Amino acid sequence: MRLVMFEAGGKTSPGVLSADEAGIVSLGDIANSLVDIIDGGPDMLAKVNAVHSLATSIPFAHARILAPVMPRRNIICVGKNYYEHAKEFHSSGFDSSAGKDAIPDCPIIFSKASTTVIGPGDAVPASADPTRTVDYEVELAVIIGKRCKNVAKAQAYDQVFGYMIVNDVTSRHLQSRHKQWFLGKNLDGFCPMGPWLVTADEVGDVTKLRVTAEINGEKRQDALVKDLIFDIPKLIETITSVMTLLPGDIIATGTPAGVGIGFNPPKFLVPGDRMRLEISGLGVLENVVV
Ligand code: MG
């Protein structure tokens, strides 16, 4: 299923794409948000299936798609998790993280606050960055389905509810200047996500998905999820060896090569730029820069 949050007629509701993908079937009578649906487990998914098959859909033209998941706490993010991106970042002069090595020995984990979240079509306020070094990062995001701790790699996919696209928008100068990445990753509006959350059963083998980004029609990023340095089971094992993950938690798994600082000179985002991020099977996430 492809699950969304949407606004129609002044009301915000969760929904599911209709079988013909021509519109949205509202789930507003059974839940207030997609996090409610994730929390509800198999019983809730049975209700979603019943509504999905019986209710009529709202045409896309009558609805506004919002960010699928408003996280209850920070989004967990992974840095330098594709080989070619780790090398381009290391040689860009903006990498304060790594000492002398481009490729990390262990996953680099940081977070983005929920106040960074915006939806498909929303404007990314790059002008809020006083250093004018804003960059894009297309990423596969994993949405956790169950409360879990100390998960072994072999059980990791059992904890996954679904997947979506995240754009880990970053101020490179703030990321570098403050050593820890937190400030550079946490400007308001610097985490577009969506357009929908696709359940894990529909995605199948996630390692086959292709992750791409175009800026103003120019292809910049293009990789396969199988190219991750630390794969999804390793990430879940590593994170849950330390902390409990909760239903609705989001893990952004890292970005491939081709970000703005991979070019010489860097190609930073400026107002008017159009970002088109796509992951096969997960839709297209478009945002304009202001
Ligand atoms: Mg990132």
PDB file of C-alpha atoms and ligand atoms in Angstrom:
ATOM      1  CA  MET A   1       0.000   0.000   0.000  1.00  0.00           C
ATOM      2  CA  ARG A   2       0.962   3.605  -0.613  1.00  0.00           C
ATOM      3  CA  LEU A   3       0.006   5.620   2.447  1.00  0.00           C
ATOM      4  CA  VAL A   4      -0.232   9.401   2.528  1.00  0.00           C
ATOM      5  CA  MET A   5      -1.142  12.325   4.698  1.00  0.00           C
ATOM      6  CA  PHE A   6      -3.322  14.819   2.857  1.00  0.00           C
ATOM      7  CA  GLU A   7      -5.375  17.933   3.335  1.00  0.00           C
ATOM      8  CA  ALA A   8      -8.772  18.355   1.694  1.00  0.00           C
ATOM      9  CA  GLY A   9     -11.589  20.725   2.576  1.00  0.00           C
ATOM     10  CA  GLY A  10      -9.610  22.173   5.478  1.00  0.00           C
ATOM     11  CA  LYS A  11      -9.145  18.755   7.130  1.00  0.00           C
ATOM     12  CA  THR A  12      -5.890  16.818   7.476  1.00  0.00           C
ATOM     13  CA  SER A  13      -6.213  13.019   7.305  1.00  0.00           C
ATOM     14  CA  PRO A  14      -4.239   9.882   6.587  1.00  0.00           C
ATOM     15  CA  GLY A  15      -5.103   8.092   3.383  1.00  0.00           C
ATOM     16  CA  VAL A  16      -4.180   5.316   1.017  1.00  0.00           C
ATOM     17  CA  LEU A  17      -3.801   5.555  -2.755  1.00  0.00           C
ATOM     18  CA  SER A  18      -6.760   3.980  -4.535  1.00  0.00           C
ATOM     19  CA  ALA A  19      -6.161   0.738  -6.427  1.00  0.00           C
ATOM     20  CA  ASP A  20      -6.254   2.606  -9.769  1.00  0.00           C
ATOM     21  CA  GLU A  21      -3.863   5.252  -8.297  1.00  0.00           C
ATOM     22  CA  ALA A  22      -6.253   7.978  -9.513  1.00  0.00           C
ATOM     23  CA  GLY A  23      -6.894   9.367  -6.053  1.00  0.00           C
ATOM     24  CA  ILE A  24      -6.775   8.965  -2.294  1.00  0.00           C
ATOM     25  CA  VAL A  25      -9.072   6.913  -0.082  1.00  0.00           C
ATOM     26  CA  SER A  26      -9.408   8.708   3.258  1.00  0.00           C
ATOM     27  CA  LEU A  27      -8.535   6.803   6.427  1.00  0.00           C
ATOM     28  CA  GLY A  28      -9.714   9.739   8.540  1.00  0.00           C
ATOM     29  CA  ASP A  29     -12.502   7.692  10.156  1.00  0.00           C
ATOM     30  CA  ILE A  30     -10.080   5.163  11.646  1.00  0.00           C
ATOM     31  CA  ALA A  31      -6.914   7.187  12.437  1.00  0.00           C
ATOM     32  CA  ASN A  32      -5.577  10.728  12.770  1.00  0.00           C
ATOM     33  CA  SER A  33      -2.127  10.130  11.267  1.00  0.00           C
ATOM     34  CA  LEU A  34       0.071   7.504   9.649  1.00  0.00           C
ATOM     35  CA  VAL A  35       1.893   7.162  12.972  1.00  0.00           C
ATOM     36  CA  ASP A  36      -1.469   6.061  14.466  1.00  0.00           C
ATOM     37  CA  ILE A  37      -1.742   3.463  11.704  1.00  0.00           C
ATOM     38  CA  ILE A  38       1.817   2.199  12.298  1.00  0.00           C
ATOM     39  CA  ASP A  39       1.117   2.077  16.062  1.00  0.00           C
ATOM     40  CA  GLY A  40      -2.044   0.053  15.451  1.00  0.00           C
ATOM     41  CA  GLY A  41      -0.212  -2.999  14.148  1.00  0.00           C
ATOM     42  CA  PRO A  42      -1.890  -5.845  12.190  1.00  0.00           C
ATOM     43  CA  ASP A  43      -5.421  -5.072  13.498  1.00  0.00           C
ATOM     44  CA  MET A  44      -5.173  -1.534  12.158  1.00  0.00           C
ATOM     45  CA  LEU A  45      -3.806  -2.735   8.807  1.00  0.00           C
ATOM     46  CA  ALA A  46      -6.844  -5.028   8.498  1.00  0.00           C
ATOM     47  CA  LYS A  47      -9.092  -1.978   8.972  1.00  0.00           C
ATOM     48  CA  VAL A  48      -7.064  -0.048   6.390  1.00  0.00           C
ATOM     49  CA  ASN A  49      -7.521  -2.896   3.907  1.00  0.00           C
ATOM     50  CA  ALA A  50     -11.275  -2.944   4.512  1.00  0.00           C
ATOM     51  CA  VAL A  51     -11.612   0.818   3.925  1.00  0.00           C
ATOM     52  CA  HIS A  52      -9.288   0.618   0.924  1.00  0.00           C
ATOM     53  CA  SER A  53     -11.489  -1.906  -0.854  1.00  0.00           C
ATOM     54  CA  LEU A  54     -14.865  -0.259  -0.086  1.00  0.00           C
ATOM     55  CA  ALA A  55     -14.538   3.528   0.080  1.00  0.00           C
ATOM     56  CA  THR A  56     -14.488   5.891  -2.888  1.00  0.00           C
ATOM     57  CA  SER A  57     -11.431   7.997  -3.581  1.00  0.00           C
ATOM     58  CA  ILE A  58     -10.798  11.733  -3.582  1.00  0.00           C
ATOM     59  CA  PRO A  59      -9.198  12.926  -6.860  1.00  0.00           C
ATOM     60  CA  PHE A  60      -5.631  14.246  -6.480  1.00  0.00           C
ATOM     61  CA  ALA A  61      -6.813  17.606  -7.827  1.00  0.00           C
ATOM     62  CA  HIS A  62      -8.974  18.033  -4.695  1.00  0.00           C
ATOM     63  CA  ALA A  63      -6.267  17.170  -2.180  1.00  0.00           C
ATOM     64  CA  ARG A  64      -2.877  18.473  -1.103  1.00  0.00           C
ATOM     65  CA  ILE A  65      -0.287  15.809  -0.275  1.00  0.00           C
ATOM     66  CA  LEU A  66       1.622  16.472   2.983  1.00  0.00           C
ATOM     67  CA  ALA A  67       4.718  14.903   4.540  1.00  0.00           C
ATOM     68  CA  PRO A  68       3.682  11.266   5.203  1.00  0.00           C
ATOM     69  CA  VAL A  69       5.105  10.988   8.714  1.00  0.00           C
ATOM     70  CA  MET A  70       5.432  13.799  11.240  1.00  0.00           C
ATOM     71  CA  PRO A  71       7.963  12.106  13.520  1.00  0.00           C
ATOM     72  CA  ARG A  72       7.439  12.156  17.277  1.00  0.00           C
ATOM     73  CA  ARG A  73      11.129  12.757  17.759  1.00  0.00           C
ATOM     74  CA  ASN A  74      14.232  13.428  15.710  1.00  0.00           C
ATOM     75  CA  ILE A  75      14.802  11.669  12.408  1.00  0.00           C
ATOM     76  CA  ILE A  76      17.842   9.376  12.700  1.00  0.00           C
ATOM     77  CA  CYS A  77      20.273   9.945   9.825  1.00  0.00           C
ATOM     78  CA  VAL A  78      23.341   8.156   8.481  1.00  0.00           C
ATOM     79  CA  GLY A  79      26.331  10.052   7.070  1.00  0.00           C
ATOM     80  CA  LYS A  80      28.794   8.961   4.372  1.00  0.00           C
ATOM     81  CA  ASN A  81      27.082   5.669   3.613  1.00  0.00           C
ATOM     82  CA  TYR A  82      27.871   5.226  -0.110  1.00  0.00           C
ATOM     83  CA  TYR A  83      31.529   4.696  -1.142  1.00  0.00           C
ATOM     84  CA  GLU A  84      31.630   7.246  -3.961  1.00  0.00           C
ATOM     85  CA  HIS A  85      29.851   9.880  -1.854  1.00  0.00           C
ATOM     86  CA  ALA A  86      32.189   9.263   1.100  1.00  0.00           C
ATOM     87  CA  LYS A  87      35.129   9.940  -1.230  1.00  0.00           C
ATOM     88  CA  GLU A  88      33.616  13.095  -2.784  1.00  0.00           C
ATOM     89  CA  PHE A  89      32.699  14.475   0.653  1.00  0.00           C
ATOM     90  CA  HIS A  90      36.132  13.664   2.076  1.00  0.00           C
ATOM     91  CA  SER A  91      37.892  15.541  -0.732  1.00  0.00           C
ATOM     92  CA  SER A  92      35.466  18.507  -0.761  1.00  0.00           C
ATOM     93  CA  GLY A  93      37.053  20.328   2.176  1.00  0.00           C
ATOM     94  CA  PHE A  94      33.717  20.339   4.079  1.00  0.00           C
ATOM     95  CA  ASP A  95      34.218  17.034   5.966  1.00  0.00           C
ATOM     96  CA  SER A  96      35.000  17.698   9.623  1.00  0.00           C
ATOM     97  CA  SER A  97      34.082  14.144  10.656  1.00  0.00           C
ATOM     98  CA  ALA A  98      36.584  11.665   9.493  1.00  0.00           C
ATOM     99  CA  GLY A  99      40.201  12.277  10.332  1.00  0.00           C
ATOM    100  CA  LYS A 100      42.315  10.908   7.528  1.00  0.00           C
ATOM    101  CA  ASP A 101      39.961   8.207   6.282  1.00  0.00           C
ATOM    102  CA  ALA A 102      37.245   8.735   3.660  1.00  0.00           C
ATOM    103  CA  ILE A 103      35.410   5.482   4.415  1.00  0.00           C
ATOM    104  CA  PRO A 104      34.015   5.201   7.962  1.00  0.00           C
ATOM    105  CA  ASP A 105      34.697   2.078  10.058  1.00  0.00           C
ATOM    106  CA  CYS A 106      31.304   2.344  11.796  1.00  0.00           C
ATOM    107  CA  PRO A 107      28.061   4.070  10.758  1.00  0.00           C
ATOM    108  CA  ILE A 108      28.070   7.836  11.336  1.00  0.00           C
ATOM    109  CA  ILE A 109      24.761   8.674  13.032  1.00  0.00           C
ATOM    110  CA  PHE A 110      23.250  12.149  13.529  1.00  0.00           C
ATOM    111  CA  SER A 111      19.714  13.502  13.619  1.00  0.00           C
ATOM    112  CA  LYS A 112      17.329  16.061  12.167  1.00  0.00           C
ATOM    113  CA  ALA A 113      14.643  17.679  14.318  1.00  0.00           C
ATOM    114  CA  SER A 114      10.954  17.257  13.441  1.00  0.00           C
ATOM    115  CA  THR A 115      10.854  21.023  12.756  1.00  0.00           C
ATOM    116  CA  THR A 116      12.883  20.379   9.583  1.00  0.00           C
ATOM    117  CA  VAL A 117      10.039  18.364   8.011  1.00  0.00           C
ATOM    118  CA  ILE A 118       8.138  19.734   5.005  1.00  0.00           C
ATOM    119  CA  GLY A 119       6.029  18.009   2.376  1.00  0.00           C
ATOM    120  CA  PRO A 120       6.072  17.431  -1.370  1.00  0.00           C
ATOM    121  CA  GLY A 121       5.826  20.684  -3.294  1.00  0.00           C
ATOM    122  CA  ASP A 122       6.717  22.827  -0.273  1.00  0.00           C
ATOM    123  CA  ALA A 123       9.462  25.433  -0.674  1.00  0.00           C
ATOM    124  CA  VAL A 124      12.897  24.804   0.852  1.00  0.00           C
ATOM    125  CA  PRO A 125      14.006  28.082   2.489  1.00  0.00           C
ATOM    126  CA  ALA A 126      17.662  28.082   1.413  1.00  0.00           C
ATOM    127  CA  SER A 127      17.809  31.841   1.979  1.00  0.00           C
ATOM    128  CA  ALA A 128      17.576  31.089   5.737  1.00  0.00           C
ATOM    129  CA  ASP A 129      21.153  29.793   5.603  1.00  0.00           C
ATOM    130  CA  PRO A 130      23.414  32.801   6.277  1.00  0.00           C
ATOM    131  CA  THR A 131      26.378  30.983   4.700  1.00  0.00           C
ATOM    132  CA  ARG A 132      24.563  30.321   1.392  1.00  0.00           C
ATOM    133  CA  THR A 133      26.012  26.797   1.110  1.00  0.00           C
ATOM    134  CA  VAL A 134      22.816  24.756   0.813  1.00  0.00           C
ATOM    135  CA  ASP A 135      23.041  21.283  -0.712  1.00  0.00           C
ATOM    136  CA  TYR A 136      20.591  18.476  -1.572  1.00  0.00           C
ATOM    137  CA  GLU A 137      20.846  14.785  -0.579  1.00  0.00           C
ATOM    138  CA  VAL A 138      18.386  12.203  -1.904  1.00  0.00           C
ATOM    139  CA  GLU A 139      18.017   9.309   0.547  1.00  0.00           C
ATOM    140  CA  LEU A 140      16.037   6.152   1.111  1.00  0.00           C
ATOM    141  CA  ALA A 141      14.256   6.418   4.469  1.00  0.00           C
ATOM    142  CA  VAL A 142      13.231   3.380   6.519  1.00  0.00           C
ATOM    143  CA  ILE A 143      10.120   3.679   8.723  1.00  0.00           C
ATOM    144  CA  ILE A 144      10.206   1.455  11.796  1.00  0.00           C
ATOM    145  CA  GLY A 145       7.039  -0.532  12.536  1.00  0.00           C
ATOM    146  CA  LYS A 146       7.621  -1.936  16.026  1.00  0.00           C
ATOM    147  CA  ARG A 147       9.210  -0.984  19.317  1.00  0.00           C
ATOM    148  CA  CYS A 148      12.555  -2.803  19.217  1.00  0.00           C
ATOM    149  CA  LYS A 149      15.919  -3.089  20.995  1.00  0.00           C
ATOM    150  CA  ASN A 150      19.000  -5.260  20.403  1.00  0.00           C
ATOM    151  CA  VAL A 151      17.821  -6.419  16.976  1.00  0.00           C
ATOM    152  CA  ALA A 152      20.062  -8.953  15.217  1.00  0.00           C
ATOM    153  CA  LYS A 153      20.682  -8.382  11.519  1.00  0.00           C
ATOM    154  CA  ALA A 154      18.672 -11.496  10.617  1.00  0.00           C
ATOM    155  CA  GLN A 155      15.562  -9.988  12.257  1.00  0.00           C
ATOM    156  CA  ALA A 156      16.099  -6.393  11.118  1.00  0.00           C
ATOM    157  CA  TYR A 157      13.667  -6.346   8.190  1.00  0.00           C
ATOM    158  CA  ASP A 158      10.927  -7.679  10.517  1.00  0.00           C
ATOM    159  CA  GLN A 159      11.015  -4.279  12.266  1.00  0.00           C
ATOM    160  CA  VAL A 160      10.482  -2.266   9.055  1.00  0.00           C
ATOM    161  CA  PHE A 161       7.022  -0.905   8.270  1.00  0.00           C
ATOM    162  CA  GLY A 162       7.905   0.754   4.986  1.00  0.00           C
ATOM    163  CA  TYR A 163       9.998   3.164   2.971  1.00  0.00           C
ATOM    164  CA  MET A 164       9.878   6.672   1.514  1.00  0.00           C
ATOM    165  CA  ILE A 165      12.086   9.394   0.006  1.00  0.00           C
ATOM    166  CA  VAL A 166      13.803  11.991   2.187  1.00  0.00           C
ATOM    167  CA  ASN A 167      15.866  14.997   1.066  1.00  0.00           C
ATOM    168  CA  ASP A 168      18.536  15.619   3.737  1.00  0.00           C
ATOM    169  CA  VAL A 169      19.019  19.296   2.850  1.00  0.00           C
ATOM    170  CA  THR A 170      22.232  20.610   4.406  1.00  0.00           C
ATOM    171  CA  SER A 171      24.112  23.859   4.990  1.00  0.00           C
ATOM    172  CA  ARG A 172      27.660  22.690   4.185  1.00  0.00           C
ATOM    173  CA  HIS A 173      29.425  25.569   5.882  1.00  0.00           C
ATOM    174  CA  LEU A 174      27.450  25.160   9.127  1.00  0.00           C
ATOM    175  CA  GLN A 175      28.016  21.381   8.952  1.00  0.00           C
ATOM    176  CA  SER A 176      31.765  21.911   8.686  1.00  0.00           C
ATOM    177  CA  ARG A 177      32.235  24.941  10.962  1.00  0.00           C
ATOM    178  CA  HIS A 178      30.488  23.424  14.016  1.00  0.00           C
ATOM    179  CA  LYS A 179      32.265  20.030  13.683  1.00  0.00           C
ATOM    180  CA  GLN A 180      29.172  18.109  14.749  1.00  0.00           C
ATOM    181  CA  TRP A 181      26.729  18.100  11.827  1.00  0.00           C
ATOM    182  CA  PHE A 182      23.614  18.951  13.850  1.00  0.00           C
ATOM    183  CA  LEU A 183      23.242  22.679  13.116  1.00  0.00           C
ATOM    184  CA  GLY A 184      24.028  22.331   9.428  1.00  0.00           C
ATOM    185  CA  LYS A 185      21.313  19.686   9.107  1.00  0.00           C
ATOM    186  CA  ASN A 186      18.609  21.349  11.194  1.00  0.00           C
ATOM    187  CA  LEU A 187      17.470  24.566   9.568  1.00  0.00           C
ATOM    188  CA  ASP A 188      13.676  24.770   9.557  1.00  0.00           C
ATOM    189  CA  GLY A 189      12.256  23.263   6.383  1.00  0.00           C
ATOM    190  CA  PHE A 190      15.429  21.338   5.506  1.00  0.00           C
ATOM    191  CA  CYS A 191      13.817  17.877   5.382  1.00  0.00           C
ATOM    192  CA  PRO A 192      11.332  17.422   2.534  1.00  0.00           C
ATOM    193  CA  MET A 193       9.815  13.940   2.547  1.00  0.00           C
ATOM    194  CA  GLY A 194       7.273  11.940   0.591  1.00  0.00           C
ATOM    195  CA  PRO A 195       5.238  11.822  -1.541  1.00  0.00           C
ATOM    196  CA  TRP A 196       4.026   8.659   0.196  1.00  0.00           C
ATOM    197  CA  LEU A 197       5.093   5.839   2.457  1.00  0.00           C
ATOM    198  CA  VAL A 198       5.179   2.471   0.674  1.00  0.00           C
ATOM    199  CA  THR A 199       4.701  -0.568   2.878  1.00  0.00           C
ATOM    200  CA  ALA A 200       7.559  -3.065   2.988  1.00  0.00           C
ATOM    201  CA  ASP A 201       5.487  -5.906   1.502  1.00  0.00           C
ATOM    202  CA  GLU A 202       4.900  -3.839  -1.631  1.00  0.00           C
ATOM    203  CA  VAL A 203       8.568  -2.801  -1.970  1.00  0.00           C
ATOM    204  CA  GLY A 204       9.961  -6.343  -1.901  1.00  0.00           C
ATOM    205  CA  ASP A 205      13.768  -6.409  -2.221  1.00  0.00           C
ATOM    206  CA  VAL A 206      14.697  -2.880  -1.157  1.00  0.00           C
ATOM    207  CA  THR A 207      18.342  -3.296  -2.220  1.00  0.00           C
ATOM    208  CA  LYS A 208      17.222  -3.232  -5.876  1.00  0.00           C
ATOM    209  CA  LEU A 209      15.745   0.274  -5.671  1.00  0.00           C
ATOM    210  CA  ARG A 210      17.388   3.043  -7.723  1.00  0.00           C
ATOM    211  CA  VAL A 211      17.977   6.399  -6.009  1.00  0.00           C
ATOM    212  CA  THR A 212      18.217   9.481  -8.238  1.00  0.00           C
ATOM    213  CA  ALA A 213      18.192  13.266  -8.014  1.00  0.00           C
ATOM    214  CA  GLU A 214      17.846  15.905 -10.739  1.00  0.00           C
ATOM    215  CA  ILE A 215      18.429  19.614 -10.194  1.00  0.00           C
ATOM    216  CA  ASN A 216      16.806  21.850 -12.821  1.00  0.00           C
ATOM    217  CA  GLY A 217      16.530  18.798 -15.078  1.00  0.00           C
ATOM    218  CA  GLU A 218      20.227  17.827 -14.744  1.00  0.00           C
ATOM    219  CA  LYS A 219      20.861  14.303 -13.409  1.00  0.00           C
ATOM    220  CA  ARG A 220      23.170  14.627 -10.382  1.00  0.00           C
ATOM    221  CA  GLN A 221      22.743  11.485  -8.255  1.00  0.00           C
ATOM    222  CA  ASP A 222      22.114   7.911  -9.424  1.00  0.00           C
ATOM    223  CA  ALA A 223      22.838   4.788  -7.365  1.00  0.00           C
ATOM    224  CA  LEU A 224      21.330   1.530  -6.154  1.00  0.00           C
ATOM    225  CA  VAL A 225      20.426   0.859  -2.514  1.00  0.00           C
ATOM    226  CA  LYS A 226      22.643  -2.246  -2.689  1.00  0.00           C
ATOM    227  CA  ASP A 227      25.629   0.135  -2.871  1.00  0.00           C
ATOM    228  CA  LEU A 228      25.187   1.243   0.763  1.00  0.00           C
ATOM    229  CA  ILE A 229      28.386   0.801   2.817  1.00  0.00           C
ATOM    230  CA  PHE A 230      26.338  -0.201   5.895  1.00  0.00           C
ATOM    231  CA  ASP A 231      23.139  -1.945   4.785  1.00  0.00           C
ATOM    232  CA  ILE A 232      19.737  -1.602   6.442  1.00  0.00           C
ATOM    233  CA  PRO A 233      20.154  -4.649   8.747  1.00  0.00           C
ATOM    234  CA  LYS A 234      23.546  -3.346   9.910  1.00  0.00           C
ATOM    235  CA  LEU A 235      22.068   0.101  10.598  1.00  0.00           C
ATOM    236  CA  ILE A 236      19.154  -1.289  12.627  1.00  0.00           C
ATOM    237  CA  GLU A 237      21.479  -3.619  14.533  1.00  0.00           C
ATOM    238  CA  THR A 238      23.887  -0.777  15.307  1.00  0.00           C
ATOM    239  CA  ILE A 239      21.238   1.751  16.387  1.00  0.00           C
ATOM    240  CA  THR A 240      19.232  -0.708  18.504  1.00  0.00           C
ATOM    241  CA  SER A 241      22.375  -1.957  20.237  1.00  0.00           C
ATOM    242  CA  VAL A 242      22.302   1.438  21.951  1.00  0.00           C
ATOM    243  CA  MET A 243      18.746   2.790  21.912  1.00  0.00           C
ATOM    244  CA  THR A 244      15.146   1.610  21.623  1.00  0.00           C
ATOM    245  CA  LEU A 245      13.482   2.330  18.299  1.00  0.00           C
ATOM    246  CA  LEU A 246       9.781   3.185  18.314  1.00  0.00           C
ATOM    247  CA  PRO A 247       6.980   2.718  15.775  1.00  0.00           C
ATOM    248  CA  GLY A 248       7.113   5.615  13.320  1.00  0.00           C
ATOM    249  CA  ASP A 249      10.824   6.306  13.811  1.00  0.00           C
ATOM    250  CA  ILE A 250      12.544   7.280  10.572  1.00  0.00           C
ATOM    251  CA  ILE A 251      16.075   6.275   9.550  1.00  0.00           C
ATOM    252  CA  ALA A 252      17.492   8.191   6.558  1.00  0.00           C
ATOM    253  CA  THR A 253      20.117   5.806   5.199  1.00  0.00           C
ATOM    254  CA  GLY A 254      22.555   8.231   3.544  1.00  0.00           C
ATOM    255  CA  THR A 255      23.022   9.839   0.146  1.00  0.00           C
ATOM    256  CA  PRO A 256      24.932   8.666  -2.950  1.00  0.00           C
ATOM    257  CA  ALA A 257      27.586  10.599  -4.870  1.00  0.00           C
ATOM    258  CA  GLY A 258      26.660  13.671  -6.888  1.00  0.00           C
ATOM    259  CA  VAL A 259      25.763  16.235  -4.234  1.00  0.00           C
ATOM    260  CA  GLY A 260      26.627  19.884  -4.900  1.00  0.00           C
ATOM    261  CA  ILE A 261      29.968  19.803  -3.089  1.00  0.00           C
ATOM    262  CA  GLY A 262      31.045  16.875  -5.252  1.00  0.00           C
ATOM    263  CA  PHE A 263      31.591  19.393  -8.071  1.00  0.00           C
ATOM    264  CA  ASN A 264      34.488  21.833  -8.465  1.00  0.00           C
ATOM    265  CA  PRO A 265      33.439  24.547  -7.935  1.00  0.00           C
ATOM    266  CA  PRO A 266      30.540  23.389  -5.736  1.00  0.00           C
ATOM    267  CA  LYS A 267      27.002  23.667  -7.125  1.00  0.00           C
ATOM    268  CA  PHE A 268      25.089  25.056  -4.156  1.00  0.00           C
ATOM    269  CA  LEU A 269      21.329  25.500  -4.315  1.00  0.00           C
ATOM    270  CA  VAL A 270      19.988  28.988  -5.040  1.00  0.00           C
ATOM    271  CA  PRO A 271      16.440  30.379  -5.041  1.00  0.00           C
ATOM    272  CA  GLY A 272      14.495  29.179  -8.060  1.00  0.00           C
ATOM    273  CA  ASP A 273      16.248  25.807  -8.292  1.00  0.00           C
ATOM    274  CA  ARG A 274      13.944  22.830  -8.759  1.00  0.00           C
ATOM    275  CA  MET A 275      14.794  19.506  -7.114  1.00  0.00           C
ATOM    276  CA  ARG A 276      13.318  16.257  -8.458  1.00  0.00           C
ATOM    277  CA  LEU A 277      14.149  13.212  -6.331  1.00  0.00           C
ATOM    278  CA  GLU A 278      13.027   9.734  -7.318  1.00  0.00           C
ATOM    279  CA  ILE A 279      13.388   6.243  -5.890  1.00  0.00           C
ATOM    280  CA  SER A 280      12.027   3.421  -8.041  1.00  0.00           C
ATOM    281  CA  GLY A 281       8.693   2.263  -6.633  1.00  0.00           C
ATOM    282  CA  LEU A 282       8.540   5.066  -4.052  1.00  0.00           C
ATOM    283  CA  GLY A 283       7.431   7.932  -6.284  1.00  0.00           C
ATOM    284  CA  VAL A 284       8.879  11.365  -7.013  1.00  0.00           C
ATOM    285  CA  LEU A 285       9.573  14.107  -4.460  1.00  0.00           C
ATOM    286  CA  GLU A 286       9.718  17.607  -5.957  1.00  0.00           C
ATOM    287  CA  ASN A 287      10.538  20.829  -4.125  1.00  0.00           C
ATOM    288  CA  VAL A 288      11.544  24.293  -5.220  1.00  0.00           C
ATOM    289  CA  VAL A 289      14.238  26.370  -3.495  1.00  0.00           C
ATOM    290  CA  VAL A 290      13.411  29.863  -2.217  1.00  0.00           C
TER     291      VAL A 290
HETATM  292 MG    MG B   1      22.435  12.755   4.417  1.00  0.00          MG
END
